[in-house]
Amino acid sequence: MTAFAPDSLVLNRKLPLWYQVSQSLRASILGRAPEAPLRLPTEEQLAAHYGVSVLTMRQALKELEEEGLISRHRRRGTFIEPGARRGAPRRLLGSIDAIVAQQSGERTTILAHGPTPVPGELAEYFPGAAEVVMYKRLRCDGESGEPTNWAENAVRPDVAARLDVADLERWPMTKVLRDAVGVRISRITDTVEARLADPPTAELLRVPLLSPILHYTGVTYDEAGRVVDVARIRYRGDRFSFSVTVDAE
């Protein structure tokens, strides 16, 4: 393995292996440090790392190449494109690593965090709870500094007590919960809808008031079926699109 070290991955046999590998590798690429090397390990090394065949690895790399994140050169190897941008539609097939990849590769600023009474619109997710810990973050393009989205995460207090806020400046919440806090995530439900920018969103994203935005709600459940986190993310409508692929059985 080269100095570039992709994250590990627990494969879900219900989803295409190439897709899971591509999303995990995508998250590693977009979340890498600026000084990290651009050359990827060989197909064989990556296949061994993820525990898949070289053919599966080749298909995963083809997906990233088509997105413009990597370039492949015969006899020279595979390289991360330093100027690659994240404008391609998000392909959601139910993988947790897809959620991580969706949120990776941007510069994150913590706007505020702390306990707050459970908002009325979230009461159904936290029955009987008096408060949650709210984290508010602004994400900007890593190169231009342009705001792309801002997020509010309502986290169950017992989970938030084990969370290091500094990790949220480096990684998406899903990755922090799974890999740093150790939450065993059983599922995440996603909802994406079109809305109009309210005053806080217009100011943070630098868009006109009442301009179209994409509003994402993600509800994360642990293995006991309890809600761990409710994420509400407002994306600039001119920078993002989402697509869902449904395979017929």
Coordinates of N, CA and C in Angstrom, one line a residue:
M1 N 0.8 -1.2 0.0 CA 0.0 0.0 0.0 C 0.9 1.2 0.0
T2 N 0.5 2.3 -0.7 CA 1.3 3.5 -0.8 C 0.9 4.3 0.4
A3 N 1.4 5.6 0.4 CA 1.2 6.5 1.6 C -0.3 6.9 1.6
F4 N -1.0 6.7 0.5 CA -2.5 7.0 0.5 C -3.1 5.8 1.1
A5 N -3.9 5.9 2.2 CA -4.5 4.8 2.9 C -6.0 5.0 2.9
P6 N -6.7 4.2 2.1 CA -8.2 4.4 2.1 C -8.8 3.8 3.3
D7 N -9.9 4.3 3.7 CA -10.6 3.7 4.9 C -11.0 2.3 4.7
S8 N -11.2 1.6 5.8 CA -11.7 0.2 5.7 C -13.2 0.2 5.4
L9 N -13.7 -1.0 5.1 CA -15.1 -1.0 4.6 C -15.7 -2.4 5.0
V10 N -16.9 -2.3 5.7 CA -17.6 -3.6 6.0 C -18.6 -3.7 4.9
L11 N -18.4 -4.8 4.1 CA -19.3 -4.9 2.9 C -20.7 -5.5 3.2
N12 N -21.6 -4.9 2.5 CA -23.0 -5.3 2.7 C -23.4 -6.2 1.4
R13 N -23.6 -7.4 1.6 CA -23.8 -8.3 0.5 C -25.1 -8.0 -0.3
K14 N -26.0 -7.2 0.2 CA -27.2 -6.8 -0.5 C -27.1 -5.7 -1.5
L15 N -25.9 -5.1 -1.5 CA -25.6 -4.0 -2.4 C -24.5 -4.4 -3.4
P16 N -24.4 -3.8 -4.6 CA -23.3 -4.2 -5.5 C -22.0 -3.8 -4.8
L17 N -21.1 -4.8 -4.9 CA -19.8 -4.6 -4.2 C -19.0 -3.4 -4.9
W18 N -19.0 -3.3 -6.2 CA -18.3 -2.2 -6.8 C -18.8 -0.9 -6.4
Y19 N -20.1 -0.8 -6.2 CA -20.7 0.5 -5.7 C -20.2 0.8 -4.3
Q20 N -20.2 -0.1 -3.4 CA -19.8 0.1 -2.0 C -18.3 0.5 -2.0
V21 N -17.5 -0.2 -2.8 CA -16.0 0.1 -2.8 C -15.8 1.5 -3.4
S22 N -16.5 1.9 -4.5 CA -16.3 3.2 -5.1 C -16.7 4.3 -4.2
Q23 N -17.8 4.1 -3.4 CA -18.2 5.1 -2.4 C -17.2 5.3 -1.3
S24 N -16.7 4.2 -0.8 CA -15.8 4.2 0.3 C -14.5 4.9 -0.2
L25 N -14.0 4.6 -1.4 CA -12.8 5.2 -1.9 C -13.0 6.6 -2.2
R26 N -14.2 6.9 -2.7 CA -14.6 8.3 -3.0 C -14.5 9.2 -1.7
A27 N -15.0 8.7 -0.6 CA -15.0 9.4 0.6 C -13.5 9.6 1.1
S28 N -12.7 8.6 0.9 CA -11.3 8.7 1.3 C -10.6 9.7 0.5
I29 N -10.9 9.8 -0.8 CA -10.2 10.7 -1.7 C -10.6 12.2 -1.4
L30 N -11.9 12.4 -1.2 CA -12.4 13.7 -1.0 C -12.0 14.2 0.4
G31 N -11.9 13.3 1.4 CA -11.6 13.7 2.7 C -10.1 13.7 3.1
R32 N -9.2 13.4 2.1 CA -7.8 13.4 2.3 C -7.2 14.7 2.7
A33 N -6.1 14.7 3.4 CA -5.4 16.0 3.7 C -4.8 16.6 2.4
P34 N -4.7 17.9 2.3 CA -4.2 18.6 1.1 C -2.9 18.1 0.7
E35 N -2.0 17.8 1.7 CA -0.7 17.4 1.3 C -0.5 15.9 1.0
A36 N -1.6 15.1 1.1 CA -1.6 13.7 0.8 C -1.2 13.4 -0.6
P37 N -0.5 12.3 -0.9 CA -0.1 12.0 -2.3 C -1.3 11.8 -3.2
L38 N -1.1 12.0 -4.5 CA -2.1 11.9 -5.5 C -2.2 10.5 -6.1
R39 N -1.1 9.8 -6.0 CA -1.1 8.4 -6.6 C -1.8 7.4 -5.7
L40 N -2.7 6.6 -6.3 CA -3.4 5.6 -5.6 C -2.6 4.3 -5.6
P41 N -2.9 3.4 -4.7 CA -2.3 2.0 -4.8 C -2.7 1.4 -6.1
T42 N -2.1 0.3 -6.4 CA -2.5 -0.5 -7.6 C -3.8 -1.1 -7.4
E43 N -4.4 -1.6 -8.6 CA -5.7 -2.3 -8.5 C -5.6 -3.5 -7.6
E44 N -4.5 -4.2 -7.7 CA -4.3 -5.4 -6.9 C -4.3 -5.1 -5.4
Q45 N -3.5 -4.0 -5.0 CA -3.4 -3.6 -3.6 C -4.8 -3.2 -3.1
L46 N -5.5 -2.4 -3.9 CA -6.8 -1.9 -3.4 C -7.8 -3.1 -3.3
A47 N -7.7 -4.0 -4.2 CA -8.6 -5.2 -4.2 C -8.4 -6.0 -2.9
A48 N -7.1 -6.2 -2.6 CA -6.7 -6.9 -1.4 C -7.2 -6.1 -0.1
H49 N -7.0 -4.8 -0.1 CA -7.4 -4.0 1.0 C -8.9 -4.1 1.3
Y50 N -9.7 -4.1 0.2 CA -11.2 -4.2 0.4 C -11.7 -5.6 0.4
G51 N -10.9 -6.6 0.1 CA -11.3 -7.9 0.1 C -12.3 -8.3 -1.1
V52 N -12.0 -7.7 -2.2 CA -12.8 -7.9 -3.4 C -11.9 -8.4 -4.6
S53 N -12.6 -8.8 -5.7 CA -11.8 -9.2 -6.8 C -11.2 -8.0 -7.5
V54 N -10.2 -8.2 -8.3 CA -9.6 -7.2 -9.2 C -10.7 -6.6 -10.1
L55 N -11.5 -7.5 -10.7 CA -12.6 -7.1 -11.6 C -13.5 -6.1 -10.9
T56 N -13.9 -6.4 -9.7 CA -14.8 -5.5 -8.9 C -14.1 -4.2 -8.7
M57 N -12.8 -4.3 -8.3 CA -12.1 -3.0 -8.1 C -12.0 -2.2 -9.3
R58 N -11.8 -2.8 -10.4 CA -11.7 -2.1 -11.7 C -13.0 -1.4 -12.1
Q59 N -14.1 -2.0 -11.7 CA -15.4 -1.4 -12.0 C -15.6 -0.2 -11.1
A60 N -15.2 -0.3 -9.8 CA -15.3 0.8 -8.9 C -14.4 2.0 -9.3
L61 N -13.2 1.7 -9.8 CA -12.4 2.8 -10.3 C -12.9 3.4 -11.5
K62 N -13.6 2.6 -12.4 CA -14.2 3.2 -13.6 C -15.3 4.2 -13.2
E63 N -16.0 3.9 -12.2 CA -17.0 4.8 -11.7 C -16.4 6.2 -11.3
L64 N -15.3 6.1 -10.5 CA -14.6 7.3 -10.1 C -14.0 8.1 -11.2
E65 N -13.5 7.3 -12.2 CA -12.9 8.0 -13.4 C -14.0 8.7 -14.2
E66 N -15.1 8.1 -14.3 CA -16.2 8.8 -15.1 C -16.7 10.0 -14.3
E67 N -16.6 10.0 -13.0 CA -17.0 11.2 -12.2 C -15.9 12.3 -12.3
G68 N -14.7 12.0 -12.8 CA -13.7 12.9 -12.9 C -12.8 13.1 -11.6
L69 N -12.9 12.1 -10.7 CA -12.1 12.2 -9.5 C -10.7 11.6 -9.6
I70 N -10.6 10.7 -10.6 CA -9.3 10.1 -10.8 C -9.0 10.0 -12.3
S71 N -7.7 9.8 -12.6 CA -7.3 9.5 -14.0 C -6.4 8.3 -14.0
R72 N -6.5 7.5 -15.0 CA -5.7 6.2 -15.1 C -4.8 6.3 -16.3
H73 N -3.6 5.9 -16.0 CA -2.5 6.0 -17.1 C -1.8 4.7 -17.2
R74 N -1.8 4.1 -18.3 CA -1.2 2.8 -18.6 C 0.3 2.9 -18.2
R75 N 0.8 2.0 -17.4 CA 2.1 1.8 -17.0 C 2.6 2.8 -15.9
R76 N 1.8 3.9 -15.8 CA 2.1 4.9 -14.8 C 1.3 4.8 -13.5
G77 N 0.0 4.3 -13.6 CA -0.8 4.1 -12.4 C -2.0 5.0 -12.4
T78 N -2.7 5.1 -11.3 CA -3.9 5.8 -11.1 C -3.7 7.0 -10.2
F79 N -4.2 8.1 -10.6 CA -3.9 9.4 -9.8 C -5.2 10.1 -9.5
I80 N -5.3 10.7 -8.3 CA -6.4 11.6 -8.0 C -6.2 12.9 -8.7
E81 N -7.3 13.4 -9.3 CA -7.3 14.6 -10.0 C -7.3 15.8 -9.0
P82 N -6.2 16.6 -9.0 CA -6.1 17.6 -7.9 C -7.2 18.7 -8.1
G83 N -7.7 18.9 -9.3 CA -8.7 20.0 -9.5 C -10.1 19.4 -9.6
A84 N -10.3 18.1 -9.2 CA -11.7 17.5 -9.3 C -12.6 18.2 -8.4
R85 N -13.8 18.5 -8.9 CA -14.9 19.1 -8.2 C -16.0 18.1 -7.9
R86 N -16.9 18.5 -7.0 CA -17.9 17.6 -6.5 C -19.3 17.9 -7.1
G87 N -19.3 18.2 -8.4 CA -20.6 18.7 -9.0 C -21.5 17.5 -9.5
A88 N -21.0 16.3 -9.5 CA -21.8 15.2 -10.1 C -22.9 14.9 -9.2
P89 N -24.0 14.3 -9.8 CA -25.2 13.9 -8.9 C -24.7 12.9 -7.9
R90 N -25.4 12.9 -6.7 CA -25.1 11.9 -5.7 C -25.9 10.6 -6.1
R91 N -25.3 9.5 -6.1 CA -25.9 8.2 -6.4 C -26.2 7.5 -5.1
L92 N -27.4 7.4 -4.7 CA -27.8 6.8 -3.4 C -28.3 5.4 -3.6
L93 N -27.6 4.4 -3.2 CA -28.1 3.0 -3.3 C -28.2 2.4 -1.9
G94 N -28.2 3.2 -0.8 CA -28.5 2.6 0.5 C -27.2 2.3 1.3
S95 N -26.1 2.7 0.8 CA -24.8 2.4 1.5 C -24.5 3.6 2.5
I96 N -24.1 3.2 3.7 CA -23.6 4.2 4.7 C -22.4 5.0 4.1
D97 N -21.6 4.2 3.4 CA -20.4 4.9 2.8 C -20.8 5.9 1.8
A98 N -22.0 5.7 1.1 CA -22.4 6.7 0.2 C -22.8 8.0 0.9
I99 N -23.4 7.9 2.1 CA -23.7 9.1 2.9 C -22.4 9.8 3.3
V100 N -21.4 9.0 3.7 CA -20.1 9.6 4.1 C -19.5 10.3 2.9
A101 N -19.5 9.7 1.7 CA -18.9 10.2 0.5 C -19.7 11.5 0.1
Q102 N -21.0 11.5 0.3 CA -21.8 12.7 -0.1 C -21.3 13.9 0.7
Q103 N -20.8 13.7 2.0 CA -20.5 14.8 2.8 C -19.0 15.2 2.9
S104 N -18.2 14.4 2.2 CA -16.8 14.6 2.3 C -16.2 15.6 1.4
G105 N -15.0 16.0 1.7 CA -14.2 16.9 0.7 C -14.5 18.3 0.8
E106 N -15.1 18.8 1.9 CA -15.4 20.2 2.0 C -14.8 20.8 3.3
R107 N -14.5 22.0 3.3 CA -14.0 22.7 4.5 C -15.2 23.0 5.4
T108 N -15.1 22.6 6.7 CA -16.2 22.7 7.6 C -15.9 23.6 8.7
T109 N -16.8 24.5 9.0 CA -16.7 25.4 10.1 C -17.8 25.2 11.1
I110 N -17.5 25.0 12.4 CA -18.5 24.8 13.4 C -19.1 26.2 13.8
L111 N -20.4 26.3 13.6 CA -21.0 27.6 13.9 C -21.5 27.7 15.3
A112 N -22.0 26.6 15.8 CA -22.4 26.5 17.2 C -22.7 25.1 17.6
H113 N -22.6 24.8 18.9 CA -23.0 23.5 19.4 C -23.3 23.6 20.9
G114 N -24.3 22.7 21.3 CA -24.6 22.7 22.7 C -26.0 22.2 22.9
P115 N -26.4 21.9 24.2 CA -27.8 21.3 24.4 C -28.9 22.4 24.1
T116 N -30.0 21.8 23.7 CA -31.1 22.7 23.4 C -32.4 21.8 23.6
P117 N -33.5 22.5 23.9 CA -34.8 21.7 24.0 C -35.1 21.0 22.7
V118 N -35.7 19.9 22.7 CA -36.0 19.2 21.5 C -36.9 20.0 20.6
P119 N -36.5 20.4 19.4 CA -37.5 21.2 18.5 C -38.7 20.4 18.3
G120 N -39.9 21.1 18.2 CA -41.1 20.4 18.0 C -41.2 19.5 16.8
E121 N -40.6 19.9 15.7 CA -40.6 19.1 14.5 C -39.8 17.8 14.6
L122 N -39.0 17.7 15.7 CA -38.1 16.5 15.8 C -38.6 15.7 17.0
A123 N -39.7 16.1 17.7 CA -40.1 15.4 18.9 C -40.4 13.9 18.6
E124 N -40.9 13.6 17.4 CA -41.2 12.2 17.1 C -40.0 11.3 17.1
Y125 N -38.9 11.9 16.8 CA -37.6 11.1 16.8 C -37.0 10.9 18.2
F126 N -37.3 11.7 19.1 CA -36.7 11.6 20.4 C -37.8 11.6 21.5
P127 N -38.7 10.6 21.5 CA -39.8 10.5 22.4 C -39.3 10.5 23.9
G128 N -39.9 11.4 24.7 CA -39.6 11.4 26.1 C -38.4 12.2 26.4
A129 N -37.6 12.6 25.5 CA -36.4 13.4 25.7 C -36.7 14.9 25.9
A130 N -36.0 15.5 26.9 CA -36.2 16.9 27.1 C -35.3 17.8 26.2
E131 N -34.2 17.2 25.9 CA -33.2 18.0 25.1 C -32.4 17.1 24.2
V132 N -31.8 17.7 23.2 CA -30.8 17.1 22.3 C -29.6 18.0 22.3
V133 N -28.5 17.5 21.8 CA -27.3 18.4 21.6 C -27.3 18.7 20.1
M134 N -27.3 20.0 19.8 CA -27.4 20.5 18.4 C -26.0 21.0 17.9
Y135 N -25.7 20.6 16.7 CA -24.4 21.0 16.1 C -24.8 21.7 14.8
K136 N -24.3 22.9 14.6 CA -24.5 23.7 13.4 C -23.2 23.9 12.7
R137 N -23.2 23.5 11.4 CA -21.9 23.6 10.6 C -22.1 24.2 9.3
L138 N -21.2 24.9 8.8 CA -21.2 25.5 7.5 C -20.1 24.8 6.7
R139 N -20.4 24.3 5.5 CA -19.4 23.7 4.6 C -19.2 24.5 3.4
C140 N -17.9 24.7 3.1 CA -17.5 25.5 1.9 C -16.6 24.6 1.0
D141 N -16.6 25.0 -0.3 CA -15.8 24.3 -1.3 C -14.3 24.5 -0.8
G142 N -13.6 23.3 -0.9 CA -12.2 23.3 -0.4 C -11.3 24.2 -1.2
E143 N -11.6 24.5 -2.5 CA -10.7 25.3 -3.3 C -11.2 26.8 -3.3
S144 N -12.4 27.0 -3.7 CA -12.9 28.4 -3.8 C -13.3 29.1 -2.5
G145 N -13.6 28.3 -1.5 CA -14.2 28.8 -0.3 C -15.6 29.2 -0.3
E146 N -16.3 28.9 -1.5 CA -17.7 29.3 -1.6 C -18.6 28.4 -0.8
P147 N -19.5 28.9 0.0 CA -20.4 28.1 0.8 C -21.2 27.2 -0.1
T148 N -21.4 25.9 0.3 CA -22.1 24.9 -0.5 C -23.4 24.4 0.3
N149 N -23.2 24.3 1.6 CA -24.4 23.8 2.3 C -24.1 24.1 3.8
W150 N -25.2 24.1 4.6 CA -25.1 24.2 6.0 C -26.0 23.2 6.7
A151 N -25.5 22.7 7.8 CA -26.2 21.5 8.4 C -26.5 21.7 9.9
E152 N -27.6 21.2 10.3 CA -27.9 21.1 11.7 C -28.1 19.6 12.1
N153 N -27.4 19.2 13.1 CA -27.5 17.8 13.6 C -28.0 17.8 15.0
A154 N -29.1 17.1 15.2 CA -29.6 16.9 16.6 C -29.2 15.5 17.0
V155 N -28.4 15.5 18.1 CA -27.8 14.2 18.5 C -28.3 13.9 19.9
R156 N -28.5 12.6 20.1 CA -29.0 12.1 21.4 C -27.9 12.4 22.5
P157 N -28.2 13.0 23.6 CA -27.2 13.5 24.6 C -26.2 12.5 25.0
D158 N -26.6 11.2 25.2 CA -25.7 10.2 25.7 C -24.6 9.9 24.6
V159 N -25.0 10.0 23.3 CA -24.0 9.9 22.3 C -23.2 11.1 22.1
A160 N -23.8 12.3 22.2 CA -23.0 13.5 22.1 C -21.9 13.6 23.2
A161 N -22.1 13.0 24.3 CA -21.2 13.1 25.4 C -19.8 12.4 25.0
R162 N -19.9 11.5 24.1 CA -18.7 10.8 23.6 C -18.1 11.4 22.4
L163 N -18.7 12.5 21.9 CA -18.3 13.0 20.6 C -17.3 14.2 20.8
D164 N -16.2 14.2 20.0 CA -15.2 15.3 20.0 C -15.6 16.2 18.9
V165 N -15.9 17.5 19.3 CA -16.3 18.5 18.3 C -15.3 18.7 17.3
A166 N -14.0 18.6 17.6 CA -12.9 18.8 16.7 C -13.0 17.8 15.5
D167 N -13.5 16.6 15.8 CA -13.6 15.6 14.7 C -14.6 16.1 13.6
L168 N -15.6 16.9 14.0 CA -16.6 17.4 13.0 C -16.0 18.4 12.0
E169 N -14.8 19.0 12.3 CA -14.2 19.8 11.4 C -13.4 19.0 10.3
R170 N -13.2 17.8 10.6 CA -12.4 16.9 9.7 C -13.3 15.9 8.9
W171 N -14.3 15.4 9.6 CA -15.1 14.3 9.0 C -16.6 14.6 9.1
P172 N -17.4 14.0 8.2 CA -18.8 14.1 8.3 C -19.3 13.4 9.6
M173 N -20.5 13.9 10.0 CA -21.1 13.3 11.2 C -21.3 11.8 11.2
T174 N -21.7 11.3 10.1 CA -21.9 9.8 10.0 C -20.6 9.1 10.3
K175 N -19.5 9.6 9.7 CA -18.2 8.9 9.9 C -17.8 9.0 11.4
V176 N -18.0 10.2 12.0 CA -17.7 10.4 13.4 C -18.4 9.5 14.3
L177 N -19.8 9.4 14.1 CA -20.6 8.5 14.9 C -20.2 7.0 14.7
R178 N -19.9 6.6 13.5 CA -19.6 5.2 13.3 C -18.1 4.9 13.7
D179 N -17.2 5.7 13.3 CA -15.8 5.3 13.4 C -15.1 5.9 14.7
A180 N -15.5 7.1 15.1 CA -14.9 7.7 16.3 C -15.7 7.4 17.6
V181 N -17.0 7.5 17.5 CA -17.8 7.3 18.7 C -18.1 5.8 18.9
G182 N -18.2 5.0 17.8 CA -18.4 3.6 17.9 C -19.8 3.2 17.8
V183 N -20.7 4.1 17.3 CA -22.1 3.7 17.2 C -22.3 2.7 16.1
R184 N -23.0 1.6 16.4 CA -23.3 0.6 15.4 C -24.6 1.0 14.6
I185 N -24.3 1.6 13.5 CA -25.5 2.1 12.7 C -26.2 1.0 12.0
S186 N -27.5 0.9 12.2 CA -28.3 -0.1 11.5 C -28.9 0.4 10.2
R187 N -29.3 1.7 10.1 CA -29.9 2.2 8.9 C -29.9 3.7 9.0
I188 N -30.1 4.3 7.8 CA -30.2 5.8 7.7 C -31.4 6.0 6.7
T189 N -32.4 6.8 7.1 CA -33.4 7.1 6.1 C -33.2 8.5 5.6
D190 N -33.3 8.7 4.3 CA -33.0 10.0 3.6 C -34.3 10.5 3.0
T191 N -34.4 11.8 3.1 CA -35.5 12.5 2.4 C -34.9 13.8 1.8
V192 N -35.1 14.0 0.5 CA -34.6 15.2 -0.2 C -35.8 15.9 -0.8
E193 N -36.0 17.2 -0.5 CA -37.1 17.9 -1.1 C -36.7 19.3 -1.5
A194 N -37.4 19.9 -2.4 CA -37.1 21.3 -2.8 C -37.8 22.3 -1.8
R195 N -37.1 23.3 -1.4 CA -37.6 24.3 -0.6 C -37.1 25.7 -1.1
L196 N -37.5 26.8 -0.4 CA -37.1 28.1 -0.7 C -36.2 28.6 0.5
A197 N -35.1 29.3 0.2 CA -34.2 29.7 1.2 C -34.8 30.7 2.1
D198 N -34.7 30.3 3.4 CA -35.2 31.2 4.5 C -34.1 32.2 4.8
P199 N -34.3 33.3 5.6 CA -33.2 34.3 5.9 C -31.9 33.7 6.3
P200 N -31.9 32.8 7.4 CA -30.6 32.2 7.8 C -29.8 31.5 6.7
T201 N -30.6 30.7 5.9 CA -30.0 29.9 4.8 C -29.5 30.9 3.7
A202 N -30.3 31.9 3.3 CA -29.8 32.8 2.3 C -28.5 33.5 2.7
E203 N -28.4 33.9 4.0 CA -27.2 34.6 4.5 C -26.0 33.7 4.5
L204 N -26.2 32.5 5.0 CA -25.1 31.6 5.1 C -24.6 31.1 3.8
L205 N -25.5 30.8 2.9 CA -25.1 30.2 1.6 C -24.9 31.3 0.5
R206 N -25.1 32.5 0.9 CA -24.9 33.7 -0.1 C -25.8 33.5 -1.3
V207 N -27.0 33.2 -1.1 CA -28.0 33.1 -2.2 C -29.2 34.1 -1.9
P208 N -29.9 34.4 -3.0 CA -31.0 35.3 -2.7 C -32.1 34.7 -1.8
L209 N -32.7 35.5 -1.0 CA -33.8 35.1 -0.2 C -34.9 34.4 -1.1
L210 N -35.5 33.3 -0.7 CA -36.5 32.5 -1.4 C -36.1 31.9 -2.7
S211 N -34.7 31.8 -2.9 CA -34.2 31.1 -4.0 C -34.3 29.6 -3.7
P212 N -34.4 28.7 -4.8 CA -34.5 27.3 -4.6 C -33.3 26.7 -3.9
I213 N -33.5 25.8 -2.9 CA -32.5 25.0 -2.3 C -32.9 23.6 -2.2
L214 N -32.0 22.7 -2.0 CA -32.3 21.3 -1.7 C -32.2 21.0 -0.2
H215 N -33.3 20.5 0.4 CA -33.3 20.3 1.8 C -33.3 18.8 2.1
Y216 N -32.2 18.3 2.7 CA -32.0 16.9 3.0 C -32.2 16.7 4.5
T217 N -33.0 15.6 4.8 CA -33.1 15.1 6.2 C -32.7 13.7 6.2
G218 N -31.7 13.4 7.1 CA -31.2 12.1 7.3 C -31.4 11.7 8.8
V219 N -32.1 10.5 9.0 CA -32.3 10.0 10.4 C -31.5 8.8 10.5
T220 N -30.6 8.8 11.5 CA -29.7 7.7 11.8 C -30.1 6.9 13.0
Y221 N -30.2 5.5 12.8 CA -30.7 4.6 13.8 C -29.5 3.7 14.3
D222 N -29.5 3.4 15.6 CA -28.5 2.4 16.0 C -29.1 1.0 15.9
E223 N -28.3 0.0 16.4 CA -28.7 -1.4 16.2 C -29.9 -1.7 17.1
A224 N -30.2 -0.9 18.1 CA -31.3 -1.1 19.0 C -32.6 -0.4 18.4
G225 N -32.4 0.2 17.2 CA -33.6 0.9 16.6 C -33.8 2.3 17.1
R226 N -32.9 2.8 18.0 CA -33.1 4.2 18.5 C -32.5 5.2 17.6
V227 N -33.1 6.4 17.5 CA -32.6 7.5 16.7 C -31.3 8.0 17.4
V228 N -30.2 8.1 16.7 CA -29.0 8.6 17.2 C -28.8 10.1 16.8
D229 N -29.2 10.4 15.6 CA -28.9 11.7 15.0 C -30.0 12.0 13.9
V230 N -30.4 13.3 13.9 CA -31.3 13.7 12.8 C -30.5 14.9 12.2
A231 N -30.2 14.7 10.9 CA -29.4 15.8 10.2 C -30.4 16.5 9.3
R232 N -30.3 17.8 9.3 CA -31.0 18.6 8.3 C -30.0 19.5 7.6
I233 N -29.8 19.3 6.3 CA -28.8 19.9 5.5 C -29.5 20.7 4.4
R234 N -29.1 22.0 4.3 CA -29.6 22.8 3.2 C -28.5 23.0 2.1
Y235 N -28.7 22.5 0.9 CA -27.8 22.6 -0.2 C -28.1 23.7 -1.1
R236 N -27.1 24.4 -1.6 CA -27.4 25.3 -2.7 C -27.9 24.6 -3.9
G237 N -29.1 25.0 -4.4 CA -29.7 24.3 -5.6 C -28.9 24.4 -6.8
D238 N -28.0 25.3 -7.0 CA -27.2 25.5 -8.2 C -25.9 24.6 -8.1
R239 N -25.7 23.9 -7.0 CA -24.5 23.2 -6.9 C -24.7 21.7 -6.7
F240 N -25.9 21.3 -6.4 CA -26.1 19.9 -6.1 C -27.3 19.3 -6.8
S241 N -27.2 18.0 -7.1 CA -28.4 17.2 -7.5 C -28.3 15.8 -6.9
F242 N -29.4 15.2 -6.7 CA -29.4 13.8 -6.1 C -30.1 12.9 -7.1
S243 N -29.6 11.7 -7.2 CA -30.3 10.7 -8.1 C -30.3 9.4 -7.3
V244 N -31.4 8.6 -7.6 CA -31.6 7.3 -6.9 C -31.7 6.3 -8.0
T245 N -30.9 5.2 -7.8 CA -31.0 4.1 -8.8 C -31.7 2.9 -8.1
V246 N -32.7 2.4 -8.8 CA -33.5 1.2 -8.3 C -33.3 0.1 -9.3
D247 N -32.7 -1.0 -8.8 CA -32.5 -2.2 -9.6 C -33.7 -3.1 -9.5
A248 N -34.2 -3.6 -10.7 CA -35.3 -4.5 -10.7 C -34.8 -5.9 -10.4
E249 N -35.5 -6.7 -9.5 CA -35.0 -8.0 -9.2 C -35.5 -9.0 -10.2

